[in-house]
mmCIF file of C-alpha atoms in Angstrom:
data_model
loop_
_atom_site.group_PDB
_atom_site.id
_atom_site.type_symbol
_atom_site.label_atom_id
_atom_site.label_comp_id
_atom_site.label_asym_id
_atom_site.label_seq_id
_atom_site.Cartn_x
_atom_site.Cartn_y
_atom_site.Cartn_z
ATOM 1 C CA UNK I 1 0.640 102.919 -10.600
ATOM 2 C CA UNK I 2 -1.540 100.611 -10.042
ATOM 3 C CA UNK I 3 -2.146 96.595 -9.067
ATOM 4 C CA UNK I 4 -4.325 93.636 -9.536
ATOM 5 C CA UNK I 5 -6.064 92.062 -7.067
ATOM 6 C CA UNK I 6 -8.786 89.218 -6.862
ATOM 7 C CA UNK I 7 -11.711 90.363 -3.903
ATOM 8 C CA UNK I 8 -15.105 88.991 -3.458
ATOM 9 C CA UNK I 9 -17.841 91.409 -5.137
ATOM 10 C CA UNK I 10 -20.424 90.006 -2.794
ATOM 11 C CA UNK I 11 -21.013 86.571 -0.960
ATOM 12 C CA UNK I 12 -21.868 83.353 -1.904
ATOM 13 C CA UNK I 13 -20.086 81.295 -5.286
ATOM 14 C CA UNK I 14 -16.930 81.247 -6.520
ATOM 15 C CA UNK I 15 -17.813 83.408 -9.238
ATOM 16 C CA UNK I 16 -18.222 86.071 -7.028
ATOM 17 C CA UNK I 17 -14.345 86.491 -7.050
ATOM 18 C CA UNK I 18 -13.503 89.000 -9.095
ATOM 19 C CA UNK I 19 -10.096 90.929 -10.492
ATOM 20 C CA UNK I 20 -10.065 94.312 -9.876
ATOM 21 C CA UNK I 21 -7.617 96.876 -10.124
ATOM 22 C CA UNK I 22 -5.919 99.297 -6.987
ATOM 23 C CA UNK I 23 -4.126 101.943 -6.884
ATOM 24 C CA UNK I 24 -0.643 101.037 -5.537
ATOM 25 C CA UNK I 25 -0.394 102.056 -2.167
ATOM 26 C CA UNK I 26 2.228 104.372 -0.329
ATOM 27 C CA UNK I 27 4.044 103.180 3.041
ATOM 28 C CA UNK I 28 3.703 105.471 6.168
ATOM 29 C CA UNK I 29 5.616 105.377 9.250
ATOM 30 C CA UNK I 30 6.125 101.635 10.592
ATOM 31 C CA UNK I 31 4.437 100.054 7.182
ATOM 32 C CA UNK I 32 5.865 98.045 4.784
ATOM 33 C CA UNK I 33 5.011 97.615 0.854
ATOM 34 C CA UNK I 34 5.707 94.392 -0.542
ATOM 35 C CA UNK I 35 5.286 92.925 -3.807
ATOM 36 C CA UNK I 36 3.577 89.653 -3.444
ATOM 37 C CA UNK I 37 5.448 86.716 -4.933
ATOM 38 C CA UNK I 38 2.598 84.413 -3.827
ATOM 39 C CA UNK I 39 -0.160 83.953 -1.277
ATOM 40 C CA UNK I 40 -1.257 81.287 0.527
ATOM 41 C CA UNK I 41 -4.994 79.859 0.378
ATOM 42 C CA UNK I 42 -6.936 78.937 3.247
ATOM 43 C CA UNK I 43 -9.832 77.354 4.353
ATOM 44 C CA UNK I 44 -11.079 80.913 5.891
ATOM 45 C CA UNK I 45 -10.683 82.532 3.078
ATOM 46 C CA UNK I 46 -13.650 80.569 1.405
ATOM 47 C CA UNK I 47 -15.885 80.881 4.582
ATOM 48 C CA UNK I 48 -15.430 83.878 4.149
ATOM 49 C CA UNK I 49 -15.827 84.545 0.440
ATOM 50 C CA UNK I 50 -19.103 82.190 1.249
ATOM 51 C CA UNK I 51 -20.399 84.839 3.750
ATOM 52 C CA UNK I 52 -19.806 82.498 7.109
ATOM 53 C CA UNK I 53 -17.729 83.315 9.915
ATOM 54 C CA UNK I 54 -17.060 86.325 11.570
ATOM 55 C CA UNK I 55 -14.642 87.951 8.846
ATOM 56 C CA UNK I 56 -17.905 88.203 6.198
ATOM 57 C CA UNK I 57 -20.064 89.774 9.198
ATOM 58 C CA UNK I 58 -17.747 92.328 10.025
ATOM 59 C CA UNK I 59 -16.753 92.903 6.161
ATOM 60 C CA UNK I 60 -20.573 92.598 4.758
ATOM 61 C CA UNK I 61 -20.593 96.389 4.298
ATOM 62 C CA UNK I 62 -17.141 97.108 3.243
ATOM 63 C CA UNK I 63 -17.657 94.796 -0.649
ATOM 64 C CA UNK I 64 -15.715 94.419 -2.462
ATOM 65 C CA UNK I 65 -13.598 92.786 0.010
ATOM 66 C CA UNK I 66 -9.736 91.003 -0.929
ATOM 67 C CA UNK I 67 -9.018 88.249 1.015
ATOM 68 C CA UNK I 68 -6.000 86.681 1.851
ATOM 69 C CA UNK I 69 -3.828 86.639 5.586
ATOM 70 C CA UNK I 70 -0.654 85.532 4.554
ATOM 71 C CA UNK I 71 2.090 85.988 1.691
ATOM 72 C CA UNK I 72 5.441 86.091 0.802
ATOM 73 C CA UNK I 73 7.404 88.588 -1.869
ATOM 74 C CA UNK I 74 9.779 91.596 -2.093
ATOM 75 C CA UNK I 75 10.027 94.478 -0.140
ATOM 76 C CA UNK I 76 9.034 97.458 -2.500
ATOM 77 C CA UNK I 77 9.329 100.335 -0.294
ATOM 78 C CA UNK I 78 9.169 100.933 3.640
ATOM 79 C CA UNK I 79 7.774 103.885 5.737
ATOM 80 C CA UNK I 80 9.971 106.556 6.649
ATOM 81 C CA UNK I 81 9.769 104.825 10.668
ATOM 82 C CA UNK I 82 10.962 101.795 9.096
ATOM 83 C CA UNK I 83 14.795 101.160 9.945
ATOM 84 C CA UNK I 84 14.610 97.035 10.335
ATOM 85 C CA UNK I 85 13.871 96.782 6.520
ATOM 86 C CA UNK I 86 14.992 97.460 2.998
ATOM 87 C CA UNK I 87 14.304 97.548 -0.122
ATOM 88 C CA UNK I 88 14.798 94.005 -2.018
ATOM 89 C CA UNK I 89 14.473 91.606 0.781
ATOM 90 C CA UNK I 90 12.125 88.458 0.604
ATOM 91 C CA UNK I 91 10.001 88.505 3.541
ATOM 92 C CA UNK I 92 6.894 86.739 4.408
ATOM 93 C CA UNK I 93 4.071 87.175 6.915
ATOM 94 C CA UNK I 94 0.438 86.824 8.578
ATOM 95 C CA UNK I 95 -0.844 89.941 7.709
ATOM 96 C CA UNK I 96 -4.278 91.130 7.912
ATOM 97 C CA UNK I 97 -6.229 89.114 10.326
ATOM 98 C CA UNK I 98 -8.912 88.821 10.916
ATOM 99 C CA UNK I 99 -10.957 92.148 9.273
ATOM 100 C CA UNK I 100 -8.201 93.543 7.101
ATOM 101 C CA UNK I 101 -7.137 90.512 4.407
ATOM 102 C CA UNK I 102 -5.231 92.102 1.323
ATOM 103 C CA UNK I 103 -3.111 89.411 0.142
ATOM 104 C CA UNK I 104 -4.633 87.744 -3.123
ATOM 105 C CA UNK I 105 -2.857 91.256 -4.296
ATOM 106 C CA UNK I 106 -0.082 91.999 -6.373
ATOM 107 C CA UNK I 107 1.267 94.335 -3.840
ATOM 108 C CA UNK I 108 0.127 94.542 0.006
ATOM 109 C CA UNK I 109 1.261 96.801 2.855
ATOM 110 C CA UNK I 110 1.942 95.429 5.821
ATOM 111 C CA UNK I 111 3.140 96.372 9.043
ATOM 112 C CA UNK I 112 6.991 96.133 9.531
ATOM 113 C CA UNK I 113 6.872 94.159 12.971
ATOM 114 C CA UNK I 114 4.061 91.576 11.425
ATOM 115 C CA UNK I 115 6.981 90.522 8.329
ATOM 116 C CA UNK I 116 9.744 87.281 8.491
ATOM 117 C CA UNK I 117 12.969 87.046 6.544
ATOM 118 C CA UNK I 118 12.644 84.383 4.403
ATOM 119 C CA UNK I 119 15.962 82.560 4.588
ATOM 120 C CA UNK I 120 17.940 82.044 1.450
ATOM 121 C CA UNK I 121 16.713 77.919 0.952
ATOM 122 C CA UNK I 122 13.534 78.592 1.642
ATOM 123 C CA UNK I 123 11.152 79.199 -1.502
ATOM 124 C CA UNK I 124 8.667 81.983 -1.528
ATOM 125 C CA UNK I 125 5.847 79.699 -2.639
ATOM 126 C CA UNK I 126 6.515 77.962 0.646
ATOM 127 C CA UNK I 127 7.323 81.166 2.763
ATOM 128 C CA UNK I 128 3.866 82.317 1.921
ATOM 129 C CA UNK I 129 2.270 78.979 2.844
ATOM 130 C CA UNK I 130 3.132 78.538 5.942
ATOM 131 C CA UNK I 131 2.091 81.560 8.442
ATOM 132 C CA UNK I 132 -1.600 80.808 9.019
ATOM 133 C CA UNK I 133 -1.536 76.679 8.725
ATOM 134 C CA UNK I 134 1.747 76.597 10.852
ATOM 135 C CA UNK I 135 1.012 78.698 13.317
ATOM 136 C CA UNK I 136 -2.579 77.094 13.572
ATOM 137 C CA UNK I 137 -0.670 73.663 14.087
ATOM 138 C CA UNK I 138 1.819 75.285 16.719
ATOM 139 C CA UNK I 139 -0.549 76.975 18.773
ATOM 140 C CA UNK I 140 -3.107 73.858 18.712
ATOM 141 C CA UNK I 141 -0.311 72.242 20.101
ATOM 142 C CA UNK I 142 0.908 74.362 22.349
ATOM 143 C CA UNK I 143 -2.567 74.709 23.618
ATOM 144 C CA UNK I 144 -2.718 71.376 24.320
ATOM 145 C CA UNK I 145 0.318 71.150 26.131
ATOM 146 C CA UNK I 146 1.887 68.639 23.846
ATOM 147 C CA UNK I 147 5.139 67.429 25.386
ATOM 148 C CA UNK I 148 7.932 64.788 25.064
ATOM 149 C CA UNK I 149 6.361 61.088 25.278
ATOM 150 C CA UNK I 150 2.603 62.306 25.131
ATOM 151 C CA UNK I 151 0.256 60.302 22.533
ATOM 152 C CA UNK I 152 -1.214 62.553 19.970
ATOM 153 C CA UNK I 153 -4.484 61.851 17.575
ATOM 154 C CA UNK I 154 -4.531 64.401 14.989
ATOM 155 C CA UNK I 155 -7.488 64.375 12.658
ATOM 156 C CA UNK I 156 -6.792 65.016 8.979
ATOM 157 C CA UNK I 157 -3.361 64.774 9.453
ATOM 158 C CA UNK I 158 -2.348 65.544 5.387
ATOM 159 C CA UNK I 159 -4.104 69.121 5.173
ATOM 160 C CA UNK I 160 -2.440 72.040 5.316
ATOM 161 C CA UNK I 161 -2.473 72.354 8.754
ATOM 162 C CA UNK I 162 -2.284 69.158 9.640
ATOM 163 C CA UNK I 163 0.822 67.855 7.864
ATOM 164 C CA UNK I 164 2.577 70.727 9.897
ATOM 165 C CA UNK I 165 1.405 69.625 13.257
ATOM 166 C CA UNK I 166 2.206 65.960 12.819
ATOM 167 C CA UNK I 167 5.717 66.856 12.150
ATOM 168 C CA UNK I 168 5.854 69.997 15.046
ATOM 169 C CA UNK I 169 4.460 66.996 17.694
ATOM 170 C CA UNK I 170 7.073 64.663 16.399
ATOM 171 C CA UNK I 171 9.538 67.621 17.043
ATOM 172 C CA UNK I 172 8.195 68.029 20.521
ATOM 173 C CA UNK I 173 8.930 64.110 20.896
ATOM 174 C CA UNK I 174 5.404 63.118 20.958
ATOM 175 C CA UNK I 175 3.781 60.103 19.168
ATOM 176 C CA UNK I 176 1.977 60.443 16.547
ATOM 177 C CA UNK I 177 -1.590 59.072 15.194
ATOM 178 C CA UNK I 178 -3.433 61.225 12.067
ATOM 179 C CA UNK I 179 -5.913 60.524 10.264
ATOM 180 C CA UNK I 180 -6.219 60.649 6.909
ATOM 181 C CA UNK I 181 -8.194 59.203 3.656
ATOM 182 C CA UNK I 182 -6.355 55.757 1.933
ATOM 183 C CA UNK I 183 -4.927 58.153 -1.088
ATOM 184 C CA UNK I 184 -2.860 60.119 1.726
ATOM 185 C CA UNK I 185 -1.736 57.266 4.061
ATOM 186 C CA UNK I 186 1.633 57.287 2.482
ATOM 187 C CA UNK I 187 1.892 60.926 2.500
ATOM 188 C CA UNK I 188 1.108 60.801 6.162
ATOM 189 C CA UNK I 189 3.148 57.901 7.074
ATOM 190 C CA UNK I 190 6.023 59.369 5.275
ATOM 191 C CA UNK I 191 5.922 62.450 7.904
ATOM 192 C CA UNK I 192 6.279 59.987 10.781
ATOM 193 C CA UNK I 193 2.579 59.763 12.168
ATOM 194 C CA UNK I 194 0.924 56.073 12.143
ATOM 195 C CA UNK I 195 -1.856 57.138 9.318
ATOM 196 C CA UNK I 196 -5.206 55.672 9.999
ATOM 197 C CA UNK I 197 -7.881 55.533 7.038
ATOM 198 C CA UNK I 198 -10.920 57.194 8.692
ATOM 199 C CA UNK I 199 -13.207 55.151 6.286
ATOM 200 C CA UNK I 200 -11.912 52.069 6.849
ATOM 201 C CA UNK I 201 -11.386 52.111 10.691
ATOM 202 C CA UNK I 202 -13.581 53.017 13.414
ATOM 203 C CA UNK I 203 -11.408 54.906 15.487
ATOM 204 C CA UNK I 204 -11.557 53.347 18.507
ATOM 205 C CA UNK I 205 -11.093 49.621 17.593
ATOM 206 C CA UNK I 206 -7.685 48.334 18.629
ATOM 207 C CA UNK I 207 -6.352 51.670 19.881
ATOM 208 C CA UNK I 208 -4.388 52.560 22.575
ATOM 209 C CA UNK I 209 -6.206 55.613 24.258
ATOM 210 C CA UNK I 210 -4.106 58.909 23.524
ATOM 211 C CA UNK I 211 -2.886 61.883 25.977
ATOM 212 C CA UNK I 212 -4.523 64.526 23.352
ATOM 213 C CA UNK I 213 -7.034 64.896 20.484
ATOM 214 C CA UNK I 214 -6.606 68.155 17.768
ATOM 215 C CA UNK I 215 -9.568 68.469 16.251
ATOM 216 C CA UNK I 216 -9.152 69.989 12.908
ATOM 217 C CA UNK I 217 -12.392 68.547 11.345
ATOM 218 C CA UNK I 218 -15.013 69.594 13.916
ATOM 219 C CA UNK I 219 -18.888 68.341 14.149
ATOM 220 C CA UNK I 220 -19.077 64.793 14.592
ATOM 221 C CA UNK I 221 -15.841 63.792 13.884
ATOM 222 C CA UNK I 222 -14.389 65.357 16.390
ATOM 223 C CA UNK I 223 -17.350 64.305 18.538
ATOM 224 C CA UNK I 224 -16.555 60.751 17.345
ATOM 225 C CA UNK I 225 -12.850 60.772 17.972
ATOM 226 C CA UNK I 226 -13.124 61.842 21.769
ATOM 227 C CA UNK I 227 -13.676 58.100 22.556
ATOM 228 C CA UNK I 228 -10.003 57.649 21.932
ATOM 229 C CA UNK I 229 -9.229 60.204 24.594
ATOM 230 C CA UNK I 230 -7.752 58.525 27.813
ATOM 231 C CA UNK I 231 -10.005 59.564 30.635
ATOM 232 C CA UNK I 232 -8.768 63.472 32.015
ATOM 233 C CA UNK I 233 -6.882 63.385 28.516
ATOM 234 C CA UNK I 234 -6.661 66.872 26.260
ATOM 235 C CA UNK I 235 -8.850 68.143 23.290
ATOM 236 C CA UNK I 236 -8.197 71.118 21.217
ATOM 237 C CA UNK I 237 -10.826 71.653 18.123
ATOM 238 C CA UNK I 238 -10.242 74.290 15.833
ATOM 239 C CA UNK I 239 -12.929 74.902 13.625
ATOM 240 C CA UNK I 240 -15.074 77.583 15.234
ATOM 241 C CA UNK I 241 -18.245 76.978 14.166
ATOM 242 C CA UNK I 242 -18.831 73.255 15.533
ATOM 243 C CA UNK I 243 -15.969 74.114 18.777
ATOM 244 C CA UNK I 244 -19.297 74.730 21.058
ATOM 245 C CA UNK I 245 -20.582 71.491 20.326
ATOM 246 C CA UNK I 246 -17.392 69.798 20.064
ATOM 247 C CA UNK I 247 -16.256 71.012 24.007
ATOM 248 C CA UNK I 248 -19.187 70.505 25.289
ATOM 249 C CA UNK I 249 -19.381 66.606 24.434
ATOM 250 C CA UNK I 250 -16.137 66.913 25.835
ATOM 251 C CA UNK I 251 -16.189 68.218 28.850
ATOM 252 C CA UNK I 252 -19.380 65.469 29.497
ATOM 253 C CA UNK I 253 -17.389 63.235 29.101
ATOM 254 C CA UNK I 254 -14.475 64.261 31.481
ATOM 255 C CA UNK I 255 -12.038 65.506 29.290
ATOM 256 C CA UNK I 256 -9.951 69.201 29.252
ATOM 257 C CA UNK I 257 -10.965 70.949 26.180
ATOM 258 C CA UNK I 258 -10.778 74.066 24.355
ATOM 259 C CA UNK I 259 -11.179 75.414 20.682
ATOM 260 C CA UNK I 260 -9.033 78.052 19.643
ATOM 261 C CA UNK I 261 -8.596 81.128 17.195
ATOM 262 C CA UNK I 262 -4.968 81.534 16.035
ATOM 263 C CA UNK I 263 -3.170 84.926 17.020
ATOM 264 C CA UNK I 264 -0.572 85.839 14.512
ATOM 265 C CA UNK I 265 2.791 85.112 15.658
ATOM 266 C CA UNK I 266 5.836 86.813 14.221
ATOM 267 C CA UNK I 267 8.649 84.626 16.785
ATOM 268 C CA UNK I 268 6.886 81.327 16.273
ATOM 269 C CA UNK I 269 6.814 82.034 11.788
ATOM 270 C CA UNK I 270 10.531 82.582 12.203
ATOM 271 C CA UNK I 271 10.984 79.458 14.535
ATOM 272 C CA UNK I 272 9.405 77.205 11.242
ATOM 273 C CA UNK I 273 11.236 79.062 8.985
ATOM 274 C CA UNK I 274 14.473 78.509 10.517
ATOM 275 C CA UNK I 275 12.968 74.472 10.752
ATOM 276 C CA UNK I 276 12.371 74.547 7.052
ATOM 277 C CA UNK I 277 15.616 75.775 6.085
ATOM 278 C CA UNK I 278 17.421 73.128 8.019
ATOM 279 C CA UNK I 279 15.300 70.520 6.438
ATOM 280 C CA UNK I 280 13.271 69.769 9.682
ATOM 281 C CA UNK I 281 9.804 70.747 8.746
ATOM 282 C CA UNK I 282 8.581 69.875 5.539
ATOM 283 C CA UNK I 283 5.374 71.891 3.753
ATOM 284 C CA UNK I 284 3.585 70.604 0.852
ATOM 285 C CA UNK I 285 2.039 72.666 -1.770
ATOM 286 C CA UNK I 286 -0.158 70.769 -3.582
ATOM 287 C CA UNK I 287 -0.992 72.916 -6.541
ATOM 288 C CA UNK I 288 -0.659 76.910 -7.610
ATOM 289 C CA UNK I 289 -3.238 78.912 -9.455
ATOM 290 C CA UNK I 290 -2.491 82.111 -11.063
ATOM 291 C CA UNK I 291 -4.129 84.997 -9.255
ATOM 292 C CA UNK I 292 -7.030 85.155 -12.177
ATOM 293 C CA UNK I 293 -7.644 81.008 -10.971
ATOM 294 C CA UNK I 294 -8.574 81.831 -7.624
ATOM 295 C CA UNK I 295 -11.717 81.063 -7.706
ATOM 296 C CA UNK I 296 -10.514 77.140 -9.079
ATOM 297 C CA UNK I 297 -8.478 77.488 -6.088
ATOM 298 C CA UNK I 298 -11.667 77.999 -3.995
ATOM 299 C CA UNK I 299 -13.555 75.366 -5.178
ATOM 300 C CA UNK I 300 -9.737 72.476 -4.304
ATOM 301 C CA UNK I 301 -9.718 73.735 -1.144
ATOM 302 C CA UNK I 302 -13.767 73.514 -0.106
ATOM 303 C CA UNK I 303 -14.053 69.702 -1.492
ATOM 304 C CA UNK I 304 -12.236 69.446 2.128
ATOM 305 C CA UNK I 305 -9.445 67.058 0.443
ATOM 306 C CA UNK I 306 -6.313 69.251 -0.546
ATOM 307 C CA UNK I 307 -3.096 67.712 0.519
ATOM 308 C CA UNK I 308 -0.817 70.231 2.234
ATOM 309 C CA UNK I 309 -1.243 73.837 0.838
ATOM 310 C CA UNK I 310 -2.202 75.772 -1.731
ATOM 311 C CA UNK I 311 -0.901 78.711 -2.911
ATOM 312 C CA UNK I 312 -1.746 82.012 -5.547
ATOM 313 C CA UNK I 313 0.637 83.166 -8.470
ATOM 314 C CA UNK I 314 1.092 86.625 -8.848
ATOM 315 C CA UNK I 315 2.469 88.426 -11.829
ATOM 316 C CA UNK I 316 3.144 91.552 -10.768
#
């Protein structure tokens, strides 16, 4: 038997995402094989496929490479150490990170204490959206300490994992600001942050200063958006590759601040799960491409303006 899966035949364009088939593989003691429904798309995985970040340095000799940390589908078969799981079950993880990948695959193995139950009103498409971008949101949060009455800034507050952490601070009681282009205010104001149009306001002007910054645009915005920081107040930046720069300007300037590489969580993807069944956190997939469109999907989520997720058809 074998499956389909999209993996990048060397680095650099989009085109360099290629189908390819696999051999279906067997389960062994505490693994899992699950037949991907869908998979969620990430910024990281076109980094990566662009041969940045530490993924593509540690992967530049194992090409062809499939990317892809987190999914959501049907439990095909399980190891013979498996006893939680069974056959038929919809389950979802964050699988894979950061050297391993495998989801933009018809059918992945996974380990059995890195899957979630996906509860009965919650849709695959979404189950496999949320590990990476909600657990990034959580953990920025939790991070920065983000508490009950605390003023939050959240920059880009409509992507994927932004739209979760405005709502996951509002859960935590905190008010919310995020920022956001004028296309996405109302998306943004609808999830209970006050939206600001970061091309129509300097950030700054007219504010009240806030308890804590996320960065989750990096470089200069994130530079730029410290002035809105009350003095001794919190910043967590998550995109690595500007986070030195980013907590250095920072720390000059008296503030606590960190950058952060998300740790896959199994409790905290069941906590959102059990949020988004109860209607209590809301994820937005913005569009779906068939596995052979991946590389269209590529190209949405690198113009840096994809509302809420996006997420990878399978067939199989």
């Amino acid at each position: 038997m074998t499956c389909q899966q999209l993996a990048i035949t060397a680095f650099g364009d989009v085109k360099n995402l290629q189908l390819q088939s696999a051999v279906t593989p067997v389960p062994e003691g505490r693994q899992v094989l699950v037949g991907v429904s869908f998979a969620g798309v990430n910024p990281i995985d076109a980094k990566t496929r662009a041969g940045l970040g530490w993924a593509a340095q540690q992967n530049q000799d194992k090409l062809p490479w499939v990317p892809g940390y987190d999914m959501a589908g049907v439990i095909l078969a399980v190891g013979e150490e498996v006893t939680q799981w069974t056959v038929g079950q919809h389950v979802c993880g964050f699988v894979g990170f950061p050297l391993a990948g495998g989801c933009y695959s018809e059918q992945v193995l996974a380990d059995a204490d890195a899957l979630s139950a996906v509860p009965e009103t919650v849709s695959l498409a979404h189950a496999a959206a949320l590990p990476l971008a909600g657990q990034t949101a959580l953990q920025a949060l939790e991070k920065a300490s983000v508490k009950s009455g605390d003023c939050v800034l959240i920059l880009a507050g409509a992507g994927g994992v932004g739209h979760l952490a405005v709502q996951l601070a509002k859960a935590k009681g905190a008010v919310v600001l995020a920022t956001c282009s004028a296309d996405n205010l109302e998306f943004v104001s609808a999830l209970g942050a006050e939206a600001i149009d970061y091309r129509a306001q300097t950030l700054n002007t007219g504010m009240k200063p806030v308890d804590v910054l996320i960065d989750l645009v990096g470089g200069e915005a994130g530079i730029e958006a410290q002035a809105c920081v009350k003095p001794g107040g919190r910043v967590v930046t998550v995109p690595t590759i500007t986070a030195e720069a980013v907590n250095a300007c920072a720390k000059m300037a008296g503030l606590h601040a960190q950058g952060m590489l998300v740790s896959p969580s199994v409790a905290q993807n069941d906590l959102m799960l059990a949020m988004m069944a109860k209607g209590e956190l809301k994820l937005h997939i913005s569009e779906h491409f068939n596995l052979e469109a991946g590389a269209q999907a590529h190209r949405q989520i690198e113009t840096g303006r994809t509302r809420g997720k996006i997420v990878l058809v399978m067939k199989g």
